[in-house]
């Protein structure tokens, strides 16, 4: 049950005004130069030319709204996107398969356009089909370059992914007629507490002084580790409340002694630890799903088609700040383990989602104007979205292929940005590039790549690897392992290794199933590096 009256808590955030909201959106999408007096066409075109037609239309709508707010304040309007974005974009079309296949080669907003045109996505929400409560298996086909996960990309490329994801998500909201408001959290005084009510970024900054590579708060890691060992098989875990007096005493003990390592978990009740976990999430000074996107997460329940729901959630996950995204991932992985032990703990997916949803979707930093009669419906919507996050988390933490293609195009355009200054020079250079391109010789043998071997920060050698149409990253790593085991001076045994493609844009960890010839043709100038972690068992 959701706490009575929680929807009427004191508001600690401020609604962003219409003009400020559009200005912030353009900044987040990397398009703030469109409204700057000193903006250059070259800066705008580099990003805009990577967008699909529907994405560009979403950008134009934000600019139009911003322009209207400027007119009300008697300020000059910004440039029109159509003055820059003039290249026609061919919409990709694919038939909708009967089974639930999650396609990521085509922009999500463009897929929504197709659904709407085929009348398979009803706009009347009252006609929503009834669901039987079960969630289908969603097939996620791999492309020949493999699956790209969030942690595989460099920081610079992830920044571009977030900008493009924001544009596609906004275009999708426009098509699905979802009205969502962004909020900004007001500044709050950080409490004297060392664990509860402390911003995630502050917790991680302190924790990284102790454990440099940690990506989630050490306190949360300790709670989850304890619950995985002692709590996942406990009947009613997360549902059965602990003792309020014990919980209060345990929290005080943890606040005082957690970092000194003087806390004994032997006598801790799993139900008390579960209560502290929920309280930790609930008392973060800003929502784990962020004030900016919490309402958009909630609005996912109003989407009819399952695949469109997953499209929206996939984009929202990409938009979360890294500390929030990593913490949410750790939480969802634990909740998935609880669900997997349903026969022992009597906690199915719906029960776990219903219990955990209030801790993520209700927050005192984000205002709620719901009446008491609407609270139940909102609770059900939040639980439904929570259920999707738990069930499809492996899919949601991947970067869709269309965004990867746009990032590659964006990197290429950035490297050739001078061409946008003069169209005649651009066309001439394109003609020269086309004429000078060597035609492949059908009789030539398969290409061969030189791969660097790196241990720690030191490059210790190289190896040659011939490429053919069937070569995969796992084949290259297997050849390396075979050669290293045969080497007489190798006394380290098997070592965990990963293959990276390094180029001017950054570093990209490759999926073991990635086809290397396709990678070579896509980025022939990239450098390939095998990175090793000594004294670890091999895992591909």
Short mmCIF file of C-alpha atoms in Angstrom, two decimals:
data_model
loop_
_atom_site.label_atom_id
_atom_site.label_comp_id
_atom_site.label_asym_id
_atom_site.label_seq_id
_atom_site.Cartn_x
_atom_site.Cartn_y
_atom_site.Cartn_z
CA UNK A 1 0.00 0.00 0.00
CA UNK A 2 1.14 3.54 -0.73
CA UNK A 3 1.44 5.91 2.24
CA UNK A 4 -1.70 8.05 2.67
CA UNK A 5 -1.10 11.72 2.08
CA UNK A 6 2.35 11.27 0.55
CA UNK A 7 1.14 12.97 -2.60
CA UNK A 8 0.49 16.12 -0.62
CA UNK A 9 3.98 16.52 0.82
CA UNK A 10 5.73 19.88 0.82
CA UNK A 11 7.20 20.71 -2.58
CA UNK A 12 10.96 21.18 -2.67
CA UNK A 13 11.29 21.76 -6.40
CA UNK A 14 10.36 24.53 -8.80
CA UNK A 15 8.61 24.01 -12.13
CA UNK A 16 10.76 25.33 -14.94
CA UNK A 17 9.10 28.14 -16.91
CA UNK A 18 8.29 27.40 -20.54
CA UNK A 19 11.11 29.47 -22.01
CA UNK A 20 13.67 28.19 -19.49
CA UNK A 21 12.54 24.62 -20.09
CA UNK A 22 13.09 24.80 -23.85
CA UNK A 23 16.43 26.60 -23.38
CA UNK A 24 17.60 23.89 -20.97
CA UNK A 25 16.40 21.18 -23.37
CA UNK A 26 18.41 22.69 -26.25
CA UNK A 27 21.48 22.86 -24.02
CA UNK A 28 21.09 19.22 -22.93
CA UNK A 29 20.68 18.16 -26.57
CA UNK A 30 23.91 19.95 -27.55
CA UNK A 31 22.02 22.60 -29.57
CA UNK A 32 22.42 25.68 -27.39
CA UNK A 33 24.32 27.37 -30.24
CA UNK A 34 21.04 27.61 -32.13
CA UNK A 35 19.89 30.31 -29.69
CA UNK A 36 23.26 31.99 -29.22
CA UNK A 37 23.98 35.28 -30.92
CA UNK A 38 27.42 34.08 -31.97
CA UNK A 39 26.23 30.67 -33.22
CA UNK A 40 27.92 29.24 -36.31
CA UNK A 41 26.13 27.17 -38.93
CA UNK A 42 28.98 24.67 -38.82
CA UNK A 43 28.39 23.85 -35.16
CA UNK A 44 24.67 23.38 -35.67
CA UNK A 45 24.93 21.37 -38.87
CA UNK A 46 27.38 18.82 -37.47
CA UNK A 47 24.72 17.53 -35.07
CA UNK A 48 21.58 18.32 -37.04
CA UNK A 49 22.73 16.49 -40.15
CA UNK A 50 22.87 13.24 -38.16
CA UNK A 51 19.17 13.44 -37.23
CA UNK A 52 16.23 11.74 -38.88
CA UNK A 53 13.33 13.81 -40.18
CA UNK A 54 11.15 13.15 -37.13
CA UNK A 55 14.00 13.99 -34.74
CA UNK A 56 14.63 17.27 -36.59
CA UNK A 57 10.93 18.13 -36.40
CA UNK A 58 11.06 17.63 -32.62
CA UNK A 59 13.99 20.07 -32.43
CA UNK A 60 12.04 22.58 -34.52
CA UNK A 61 9.05 22.37 -32.18
CA UNK A 62 11.29 23.21 -29.21
CA UNK A 63 12.77 26.16 -31.09
CA UNK A 64 9.29 27.38 -32.07
CA UNK A 65 8.19 27.22 -28.43
CA UNK A 66 11.34 29.06 -27.36
CA UNK A 67 10.76 31.67 -30.07
CA UNK A 68 7.21 32.26 -28.87
CA UNK A 69 8.44 32.85 -25.32
CA UNK A 70 11.00 35.34 -26.66
CA UNK A 71 8.33 37.23 -28.55
CA UNK A 72 6.40 37.62 -25.34
CA UNK A 73 9.52 39.21 -23.88
CA UNK A 74 10.24 41.25 -27.05
CA UNK A 75 13.50 39.44 -27.82
CA UNK A 76 14.80 38.44 -31.32
CA UNK A 77 14.00 34.89 -32.43
CA UNK A 78 16.72 32.28 -33.05
CA UNK A 79 17.55 30.70 -36.42
CA UNK A 80 15.12 28.24 -37.98
CA UNK A 81 16.38 24.65 -37.98
CA UNK A 82 15.17 24.30 -41.57
CA UNK A 83 17.73 26.91 -42.64
CA UNK A 84 20.40 24.44 -41.56
CA UNK A 85 18.76 21.05 -41.67
CA UNK A 86 17.75 20.82 -45.30
CA UNK A 87 18.88 17.34 -46.27
CA UNK A 88 15.98 14.93 -46.90
CA UNK A 89 16.05 11.89 -44.67
CA UNK A 90 14.78 8.63 -46.06
CA UNK A 91 12.61 6.90 -43.52
CA UNK A 92 13.48 3.27 -42.95
CA UNK A 93 10.56 0.93 -43.10
CA UNK A 94 10.23 -2.53 -41.72
CA UNK A 95 7.27 -4.79 -41.43
CA UNK A 96 6.09 -5.52 -37.93
CA UNK A 97 6.88 -9.15 -37.14
CA UNK A 98 4.35 -11.27 -35.32
CA UNK A 99 6.73 -12.06 -32.48
CA UNK A 100 8.07 -9.42 -30.12
CA UNK A 101 11.31 -8.41 -31.81
CA UNK A 102 13.16 -5.40 -30.46
CA UNK A 103 14.53 -3.56 -33.50
CA UNK A 104 17.22 -0.95 -32.84
CA UNK A 105 18.50 -0.28 -36.37
CA UNK A 106 15.75 2.32 -37.00
CA UNK A 107 15.24 5.38 -34.80
CA UNK A 108 12.51 4.78 -32.23
CA UNK A 109 10.60 7.88 -33.28
CA UNK A 110 10.64 6.72 -36.91
CA UNK A 111 9.29 3.33 -35.83
CA UNK A 112 6.48 5.15 -34.04
CA UNK A 113 5.65 7.03 -37.25
CA UNK A 114 5.27 3.71 -39.05
CA UNK A 115 3.07 2.28 -36.30
CA UNK A 116 0.83 5.33 -36.35
CA UNK A 117 0.47 5.24 -40.13
CA UNK A 118 -0.43 1.57 -40.00
CA UNK A 119 -3.04 2.29 -37.32
CA UNK A 120 -1.39 -0.25 -35.01
CA UNK A 121 -0.80 2.30 -32.27
CA UNK A 122 -4.25 3.69 -31.26
CA UNK A 123 -4.09 7.29 -30.10
CA UNK A 124 -7.27 6.92 -28.02
CA UNK A 125 -6.00 5.77 -24.65
CA UNK A 126 -9.49 4.63 -23.60
CA UNK A 127 -9.24 1.88 -26.21
CA UNK A 128 -6.12 0.40 -24.62
CA UNK A 129 -6.16 -3.36 -24.87
CA UNK A 130 -6.55 -5.35 -21.70
CA UNK A 131 -3.41 -7.04 -20.44
CA UNK A 132 -3.36 -10.41 -18.73
CA UNK A 133 -0.50 -9.44 -16.44
CA UNK A 134 2.14 -11.53 -18.21
CA UNK A 135 5.14 -10.05 -19.96
CA UNK A 136 6.29 -11.67 -23.21
CA UNK A 137 9.81 -12.64 -24.10
CA UNK A 138 11.37 -9.95 -26.27
CA UNK A 139 13.85 -11.08 -28.92
CA UNK A 140 16.85 -8.79 -29.30
CA UNK A 141 18.68 -9.68 -32.56
CA UNK A 142 22.36 -8.75 -32.75
CA UNK A 143 23.80 -6.84 -35.67
CA UNK A 144 27.14 -7.86 -37.17
CA UNK A 145 28.98 -5.29 -35.04
CA UNK A 146 27.59 -6.89 -31.90
CA UNK A 147 25.73 -5.38 -28.97
CA UNK A 148 27.04 -2.11 -27.54
CA UNK A 149 26.47 -1.66 -23.83
CA UNK A 150 26.66 1.60 -21.96
CA UNK A 151 29.97 0.80 -20.26
CA UNK A 152 31.58 -0.02 -23.63
CA UNK A 153 31.77 3.59 -24.87
CA UNK A 154 34.17 6.40 -24.10
CA UNK A 155 33.00 9.39 -22.07
CA UNK A 156 32.98 11.66 -25.14
CA UNK A 157 30.85 9.24 -27.17
CA UNK A 158 28.43 8.70 -24.26
CA UNK A 159 27.91 12.46 -24.11
CA UNK A 160 26.87 12.41 -27.76
CA UNK A 161 24.63 9.39 -27.15
CA UNK A 162 22.80 11.30 -24.41
CA UNK A 163 22.26 14.34 -26.65
CA UNK A 164 20.85 12.22 -29.47
CA UNK A 165 18.78 10.10 -27.06
CA UNK A 166 17.17 13.27 -25.67
CA UNK A 167 16.16 14.38 -29.16
CA UNK A 168 14.74 10.98 -30.10
CA UNK A 169 12.89 10.65 -26.78
CA UNK A 170 11.33 14.09 -27.20
CA UNK A 171 10.25 13.27 -30.75
CA UNK A 172 8.71 10.02 -29.47
CA UNK A 173 6.83 11.90 -26.73
CA UNK A 174 5.47 14.30 -29.33
CA UNK A 175 4.23 11.46 -31.55
CA UNK A 176 2.63 9.59 -28.64
CA UNK A 177 1.10 12.81 -27.30
CA UNK A 178 2.75 12.43 -23.91
CA UNK A 179 2.87 15.71 -22.03
CA UNK A 180 5.68 15.58 -19.52
CA UNK A 181 7.04 18.39 -17.39
CA UNK A 182 10.64 18.62 -16.32
CA UNK A 183 11.46 19.86 -12.84
CA UNK A 184 14.63 21.09 -11.26
CA UNK A 185 15.38 20.23 -7.67
CA UNK A 186 16.01 23.15 -5.36
CA UNK A 187 19.24 23.20 -3.43
CA UNK A 188 19.05 21.56 -0.04
CA UNK A 189 21.41 21.64 2.88
CA UNK A 190 23.38 18.40 3.01
CA UNK A 191 22.69 16.69 6.35
CA UNK A 192 25.39 15.78 8.80
CA UNK A 193 24.60 12.14 8.09
CA UNK A 194 27.28 10.12 6.33
CA UNK A 195 24.87 7.76 4.54
CA UNK A 196 21.21 8.78 4.48
CA UNK A 197 20.01 11.91 2.69
CA UNK A 198 23.42 12.45 1.06
CA UNK A 199 23.51 13.13 -2.73
CA UNK A 200 24.69 10.17 -4.82
CA UNK A 201 27.50 12.20 -6.35
CA UNK A 202 28.78 13.16 -2.89
CA UNK A 203 28.59 9.57 -1.65
CA UNK A 204 30.54 8.30 -4.64
CA UNK A 205 33.13 11.06 -4.36
CA UNK A 206 33.80 10.02 -0.75
CA UNK A 207 33.70 6.29 -1.55
CA UNK A 208 36.13 6.62 -4.45
CA UNK A 209 38.75 7.91 -2.02
CA UNK A 210 38.52 4.49 -0.38
CA UNK A 211 37.86 2.38 -3.50
CA UNK A 212 38.84 4.38 -6.63
CA UNK A 213 36.91 2.39 -9.25
CA UNK A 214 33.61 2.04 -7.39
CA UNK A 215 30.55 3.07 -9.40
CA UNK A 216 27.84 2.57 -6.76
CA UNK A 217 27.84 3.68 -3.11
CA UNK A 218 29.76 1.27 -0.87
CA UNK A 219 26.95 1.34 1.70
CA UNK A 220 24.41 0.20 -0.88
CA UNK A 221 26.82 -2.50 -2.07
CA UNK A 222 27.08 -3.78 1.51
CA UNK A 223 23.29 -3.86 1.93
CA UNK A 224 22.75 -5.66 -1.38
CA UNK A 225 25.54 -8.15 -0.68
CA UNK A 226 24.05 -9.00 2.71
CA UNK A 227 20.54 -9.37 1.30
CA UNK A 228 21.75 -11.59 -1.56
CA UNK A 229 23.36 -13.93 0.99
CA UNK A 230 20.75 -13.85 3.76
CA UNK A 231 17.56 -12.35 2.34
CA UNK A 232 16.62 -13.59 -1.15
CA UNK A 233 15.27 -16.89 0.22
CA UNK A 234 13.48 -15.26 3.15
CA UNK A 235 9.69 -15.47 2.77
CA UNK A 236 8.16 -12.02 2.20
CA UNK A 237 11.49 -10.24 1.87
CA UNK A 238 10.83 -6.57 0.94
CA UNK A 239 7.18 -7.02 1.97
CA UNK A 240 7.36 -8.04 5.64
CA UNK A 241 8.31 -4.99 7.74
CA UNK A 242 11.18 -5.16 10.18
CA UNK A 243 11.22 -3.94 13.76
CA UNK A 244 11.11 -0.13 13.89
CA UNK A 245 13.27 0.01 17.02
CA UNK A 246 15.86 -2.37 15.55
CA UNK A 247 15.88 -0.47 12.25
CA UNK A 248 16.47 2.83 14.02
CA UNK A 249 19.27 1.38 16.13
CA UNK A 250 20.87 -0.33 13.09
CA UNK A 251 20.79 2.88 11.08
CA UNK A 252 22.48 4.82 13.89
CA UNK A 253 25.12 2.12 14.17
CA UNK A 254 25.79 2.19 10.42
CA UNK A 255 25.97 5.99 10.33
CA UNK A 256 28.63 5.94 13.04
CA UNK A 257 30.64 2.83 12.24
CA UNK A 258 30.15 1.77 8.61
CA UNK A 259 33.32 3.34 7.22
CA UNK A 260 35.41 2.20 10.19
CA UNK A 261 34.45 -1.40 9.44
CA UNK A 262 33.15 -2.00 12.96
CA UNK A 263 29.65 -3.10 11.92
CA UNK A 264 28.75 -6.74 12.48
CA UNK A 265 26.14 -8.09 10.07
CA UNK A 266 25.81 -11.45 11.83
CA UNK A 267 22.89 -10.38 14.01
CA UNK A 268 21.13 -8.24 11.39
CA UNK A 269 17.63 -9.32 10.34
CA UNK A 270 17.12 -9.51 6.52
CA UNK A 271 13.79 -7.68 6.89
CA UNK A 272 15.51 -4.85 8.77
CA UNK A 273 18.19 -4.61 6.07
CA UNK A 274 15.51 -4.58 3.35
CA UNK A 275 13.76 -1.73 5.15
CA UNK A 276 17.03 0.23 5.29
CA UNK A 277 17.56 -0.35 1.57
CA UNK A 278 14.14 1.07 0.72
CA UNK A 279 14.71 3.98 3.09
CA UNK A 280 18.11 4.73 1.52
CA UNK A 281 16.53 5.02 -1.94
CA UNK A 282 13.56 6.98 -0.64
CA UNK A 283 15.63 9.52 1.32
CA UNK A 284 18.03 10.48 -1.45
CA UNK A 285 17.82 14.31 -1.72
CA UNK A 286 16.90 13.93 -5.41
CA UNK A 287 14.95 11.05 -6.99
CA UNK A 288 17.03 8.12 -8.22
CA UNK A 289 15.23 8.56 -11.57
CA UNK A 290 16.06 12.32 -11.36
CA UNK A 291 13.68 15.25 -11.02
CA UNK A 292 14.09 16.00 -14.73
CA UNK A 293 12.83 12.64 -15.96
CA UNK A 294 10.75 11.16 -13.14
CA UNK A 295 7.47 12.29 -14.72
CA UNK A 296 8.54 10.88 -18.08
CA UNK A 297 9.31 7.51 -16.49
CA UNK A 298 5.82 7.58 -14.96
CA UNK A 299 4.20 8.49 -18.29
CA UNK A 300 5.53 5.29 -19.91
CA UNK A 301 2.48 3.46 -18.54
CA UNK A 302 0.23 5.57 -20.80
CA UNK A 303 1.88 4.10 -23.92
CA UNK A 304 -0.13 1.30 -25.51
CA UNK A 305 2.45 -0.82 -27.31
CA UNK A 306 5.00 -2.76 -25.26
CA UNK A 307 7.81 -2.04 -27.70
CA UNK A 308 7.17 1.70 -27.52
CA UNK A 309 7.30 1.47 -23.72
CA UNK A 310 10.67 -0.26 -23.95
CA UNK A 311 11.87 2.27 -26.52
CA UNK A 312 11.06 5.10 -24.12
CA UNK A 313 12.64 3.37 -21.12
CA UNK A 314 15.79 2.55 -23.12
CA UNK A 315 16.23 6.23 -24.01
CA UNK A 316 15.48 7.36 -20.44
CA UNK A 317 18.11 5.01 -19.01
CA UNK A 318 20.67 6.52 -21.40
CA UNK A 319 19.71 10.01 -20.19
CA UNK A 320 20.28 9.30 -16.49
CA UNK A 321 23.49 10.68 -14.94
CA UNK A 322 26.11 7.96 -14.52
CA UNK A 323 25.82 7.65 -10.68
CA UNK A 324 22.03 7.29 -10.92
CA UNK A 325 22.22 4.82 -13.80
CA UNK A 326 24.79 2.60 -12.07
CA UNK A 327 22.91 2.66 -8.76
CA UNK A 328 19.62 1.83 -10.48
CA UNK A 329 21.29 -1.06 -12.33
CA UNK A 330 22.65 -2.54 -9.09
CA UNK A 331 19.21 -2.25 -7.48
CA UNK A 332 17.39 -3.86 -10.42
CA UNK A 333 19.89 -6.74 -10.59
CA UNK A 334 19.17 -7.48 -6.93
CA UNK A 335 15.39 -7.27 -7.45
CA UNK A 336 15.71 -9.69 -10.37
CA UNK A 337 17.45 -12.17 -8.06
CA UNK A 338 14.60 -11.82 -5.56
CA UNK A 339 12.06 -12.60 -8.31
CA UNK A 340 14.11 -15.60 -9.47
CA UNK A 341 13.66 -17.15 -5.97
CA UNK A 342 9.87 -16.73 -6.03
CA UNK A 343 9.20 -20.35 -5.02
CA UNK A 344 11.17 -19.83 -1.80
CA UNK A 345 10.39 -16.23 -0.87
CA UNK A 346 6.82 -15.97 -2.25
CA UNK A 347 7.73 -12.72 -4.01
CA UNK A 348 6.76 -12.64 -7.69
CA UNK A 349 7.56 -9.88 -10.17
CA UNK A 350 4.34 -7.97 -9.60
CA UNK A 351 4.72 -8.06 -5.79
CA UNK A 352 8.33 -6.81 -5.92
CA UNK A 353 7.43 -4.06 -8.40
CA UNK A 354 4.43 -2.91 -6.35
CA UNK A 355 6.46 -2.70 -3.14
CA UNK A 356 9.50 -0.96 -4.64
CA UNK A 357 7.70 1.51 -6.94
CA UNK A 358 6.84 4.11 -4.24
CA UNK A 359 10.51 4.39 -3.26
CA UNK A 360 11.47 5.37 -6.82
CA UNK A 361 8.39 7.10 -8.22
CA UNK A 362 7.23 9.15 -5.24
CA UNK A 363 9.63 11.78 -3.99
CA UNK A 364 9.18 14.90 -1.90
CA UNK A 365 11.49 16.82 -4.25
CA UNK A 366 9.03 16.45 -7.15
CA UNK A 367 5.54 17.94 -6.71
CA UNK A 368 2.42 15.87 -7.20
CA UNK A 369 -1.01 17.36 -7.85
CA UNK A 370 -2.97 14.13 -7.70
CA UNK A 371 -6.23 13.96 -5.83
CA UNK A 372 -6.76 11.17 -3.34
CA UNK A 373 -8.99 9.33 -5.81
CA UNK A 374 -6.25 9.32 -8.45
CA UNK A 375 -3.55 7.97 -6.15
CA UNK A 376 -4.42 4.31 -6.74
CA UNK A 377 -4.24 4.68 -10.52
CA UNK A 378 -0.89 6.44 -10.28
CA UNK A 379 0.42 3.69 -7.99
CA UNK A 380 -0.59 1.02 -10.49
CA UNK A 381 1.11 2.91 -13.32
CA UNK A 382 4.33 3.24 -11.34
CA UNK A 383 4.28 -0.46 -10.42
CA UNK A 384 3.78 -1.39 -14.07
CA UNK A 385 6.80 0.66 -15.14
CA UNK A 386 8.82 -0.83 -12.29
CA UNK A 387 7.88 -4.28 -13.54
CA UNK A 388 9.23 -3.44 -17.01
CA UNK A 389 12.48 -2.09 -15.55
CA UNK A 390 13.07 -5.33 -13.63
CA UNK A 391 11.98 -7.72 -16.39
CA UNK A 392 13.81 -6.14 -19.33
CA UNK A 393 16.86 -4.58 -17.65
CA UNK A 394 19.41 -6.43 -19.82
CA UNK A 395 17.84 -4.94 -22.93
CA UNK A 396 17.47 -1.44 -21.46
CA UNK A 397 21.18 -1.07 -20.66
CA UNK A 398 22.22 -1.38 -24.31
CA UNK A 399 22.79 1.42 -26.81
CA UNK A 400 20.52 1.04 -29.87
CA UNK A 401 22.22 0.59 -33.22
CA UNK A 402 20.66 3.72 -34.73
CA UNK A 403 22.25 5.87 -32.02
CA UNK A 404 25.62 4.21 -32.60
CA UNK A 405 25.28 4.96 -36.33
CA UNK A 406 24.42 8.59 -35.57
CA UNK A 407 27.40 8.91 -33.23
CA UNK A 408 29.72 7.51 -35.91
CA UNK A 409 28.26 9.96 -38.43
CA UNK A 410 28.61 12.78 -35.93
CA UNK A 411 32.27 11.92 -35.38
CA UNK A 412 32.89 11.80 -39.11
CA UNK A 413 31.15 15.16 -39.64
CA UNK A 414 33.13 16.69 -36.78
CA UNK A 415 36.38 15.58 -38.42
CA UNK A 416 35.28 17.16 -41.70
CA UNK A 417 33.52 20.21 -40.26
CA UNK A 418 35.47 22.68 -42.38
CA UNK A 419 33.61 21.35 -45.40
CA UNK A 420 30.39 22.99 -44.24
CA UNK A 421 31.76 26.52 -44.66
CA UNK A 422 31.48 26.49 -48.45
CA UNK A 423 29.13 24.18 -50.31
CA UNK A 424 31.20 24.34 -53.50
CA UNK A 425 34.34 23.25 -51.65
CA UNK A 426 32.35 20.53 -49.91
CA UNK A 427 31.05 19.15 -53.21
CA UNK A 428 34.47 19.38 -54.82
CA UNK A 429 36.13 17.51 -51.96
CA UNK A 430 33.42 14.87 -52.07
CA UNK A 431 34.04 14.38 -55.81
CA UNK A 432 37.80 14.15 -55.29
CA UNK A 433 37.31 11.66 -52.47
CA UNK A 434 35.01 9.53 -54.64
CA UNK A 435 37.30 9.59 -57.67
CA UNK A 436 40.41 8.77 -55.64
CA UNK A 437 38.84 5.89 -53.76
CA UNK A 438 40.45 2.66 -54.83
CA UNK A 439 38.10 0.00 -56.09
CA UNK A 440 38.51 -3.28 -54.26
CA UNK A 441 40.27 -6.00 -56.17
CA UNK A 442 38.25 -9.21 -56.17
CA UNK A 443 41.47 -11.21 -56.41
CA UNK A 444 43.11 -9.71 -53.35
CA UNK A 445 43.51 -11.87 -50.29
CA UNK A 446 41.75 -11.21 -47.00
CA UNK A 447 43.02 -8.11 -45.15
CA UNK A 448 45.17 -8.47 -42.05
CA UNK A 449 45.18 -6.28 -38.99
CA UNK A 450 47.97 -5.55 -36.54
CA UNK A 451 46.65 -5.83 -33.00
CA UNK A 452 48.49 -4.34 -30.02
CA UNK A 453 48.78 -6.24 -26.74
CA UNK A 454 48.50 -4.08 -23.63
CA UNK A 455 49.07 -5.12 -20.01
CA UNK A 456 48.08 -2.35 -17.62
CA UNK A 457 49.27 0.88 -19.20
CA UNK A 458 52.16 -0.73 -21.14
CA UNK A 459 52.08 -2.09 -24.69
CA UNK A 460 54.00 -5.37 -24.56
CA UNK A 461 53.77 -6.53 -28.17
CA UNK A 462 51.71 -6.99 -31.33
CA UNK A 463 50.12 -9.83 -33.29
CA UNK A 464 48.75 -10.24 -36.81
CA UNK A 465 45.19 -11.42 -37.42
CA UNK A 466 43.76 -12.17 -40.89
CA UNK A 467 40.18 -11.03 -41.47
CA UNK A 468 37.47 -12.87 -43.36
CA UNK A 469 33.70 -12.56 -43.49
CA UNK A 470 33.26 -14.90 -40.49
CA UNK A 471 35.98 -13.47 -38.20
CA UNK A 472 34.68 -12.40 -34.80
CA UNK A 473 36.28 -10.64 -31.85
CA UNK A 474 36.12 -13.88 -29.85
CA UNK A 475 38.18 -15.64 -32.59
CA UNK A 476 40.92 -13.01 -32.31
CA UNK A 477 40.99 -13.33 -28.52
CA UNK A 478 41.08 -17.12 -28.77
CA UNK A 479 44.07 -16.94 -31.14
CA UNK A 480 45.82 -14.60 -28.73
CA UNK A 481 45.20 -16.96 -25.79
CA UNK A 482 46.50 -19.89 -27.84
CA UNK A 483 49.68 -18.03 -28.81
CA UNK A 484 50.28 -16.74 -25.29
CA UNK A 485 49.98 -20.25 -23.80
CA UNK A 486 52.52 -21.58 -26.32
CA UNK A 487 54.96 -18.78 -25.56
CA UNK A 488 57.93 -20.16 -23.51
CA UNK A 489 58.27 -16.95 -21.48
CA UNK A 490 54.63 -16.88 -20.46
CA UNK A 491 54.39 -17.74 -16.79
CA UNK A 492 51.11 -16.03 -16.07
CA UNK A 493 48.72 -18.63 -17.45
CA UNK A 494 45.36 -17.57 -18.77
CA UNK A 495 44.41 -13.93 -18.40
CA UNK A 496 41.14 -12.11 -18.92
CA UNK A 497 41.30 -10.14 -22.14
CA UNK A 498 39.06 -7.73 -24.02
CA UNK A 499 39.34 -6.27 -27.51
CA UNK A 500 39.04 -2.51 -27.94
CA UNK A 501 38.75 -0.32 -31.01
CA UNK A 502 40.54 2.99 -30.40
CA UNK A 503 40.09 6.00 -32.67
CA UNK A 504 40.08 9.80 -32.41
CA UNK A 505 36.57 9.71 -30.93
CA UNK A 506 37.55 7.50 -28.02
CA UNK A 507 37.68 3.88 -26.94
CA UNK A 508 35.02 1.24 -27.61
CA UNK A 509 35.04 -2.20 -26.00
CA UNK A 510 33.86 -4.72 -28.60
CA UNK A 511 31.21 -7.39 -28.19
CA UNK A 512 32.84 -10.86 -28.53
CA UNK A 513 30.32 -11.59 -31.31
CA UNK A 514 31.25 -8.49 -33.32
CA UNK A 515 32.21 -9.31 -36.94
CA UNK A 516 35.66 -7.82 -37.42
CA UNK A 517 35.55 -7.39 -41.20
CA UNK A 518 32.44 -5.23 -40.83
CA UNK A 519 34.22 -3.25 -38.13
CA UNK A 520 37.24 -2.84 -40.38
CA UNK A 521 35.07 -1.58 -43.26
CA UNK A 522 33.21 0.79 -40.93
CA UNK A 523 36.32 2.21 -39.25
CA UNK A 524 39.44 1.23 -41.15
CA UNK A 525 41.51 3.87 -39.36
CA UNK A 526 40.78 2.58 -35.88
CA UNK A 527 43.48 0.93 -33.80
CA UNK A 528 42.81 -2.49 -32.27
CA UNK A 529 44.14 -3.22 -28.78
CA UNK A 530 43.86 -6.33 -26.60
CA UNK A 531 43.85 -5.24 -22.96
CA UNK A 532 44.77 -7.75 -20.29
CA UNK A 533 43.96 -8.14 -16.63
CA UNK A 534 46.73 -10.31 -15.14
CA UNK A 535 46.02 -13.05 -12.58
CA UNK A 536 42.36 -13.37 -13.54
CA UNK A 537 40.54 -16.29 -15.09
CA UNK A 538 39.68 -15.90 -18.70
CA UNK A 539 36.15 -14.73 -19.46
CA UNK A 540 34.93 -13.83 -22.91
#
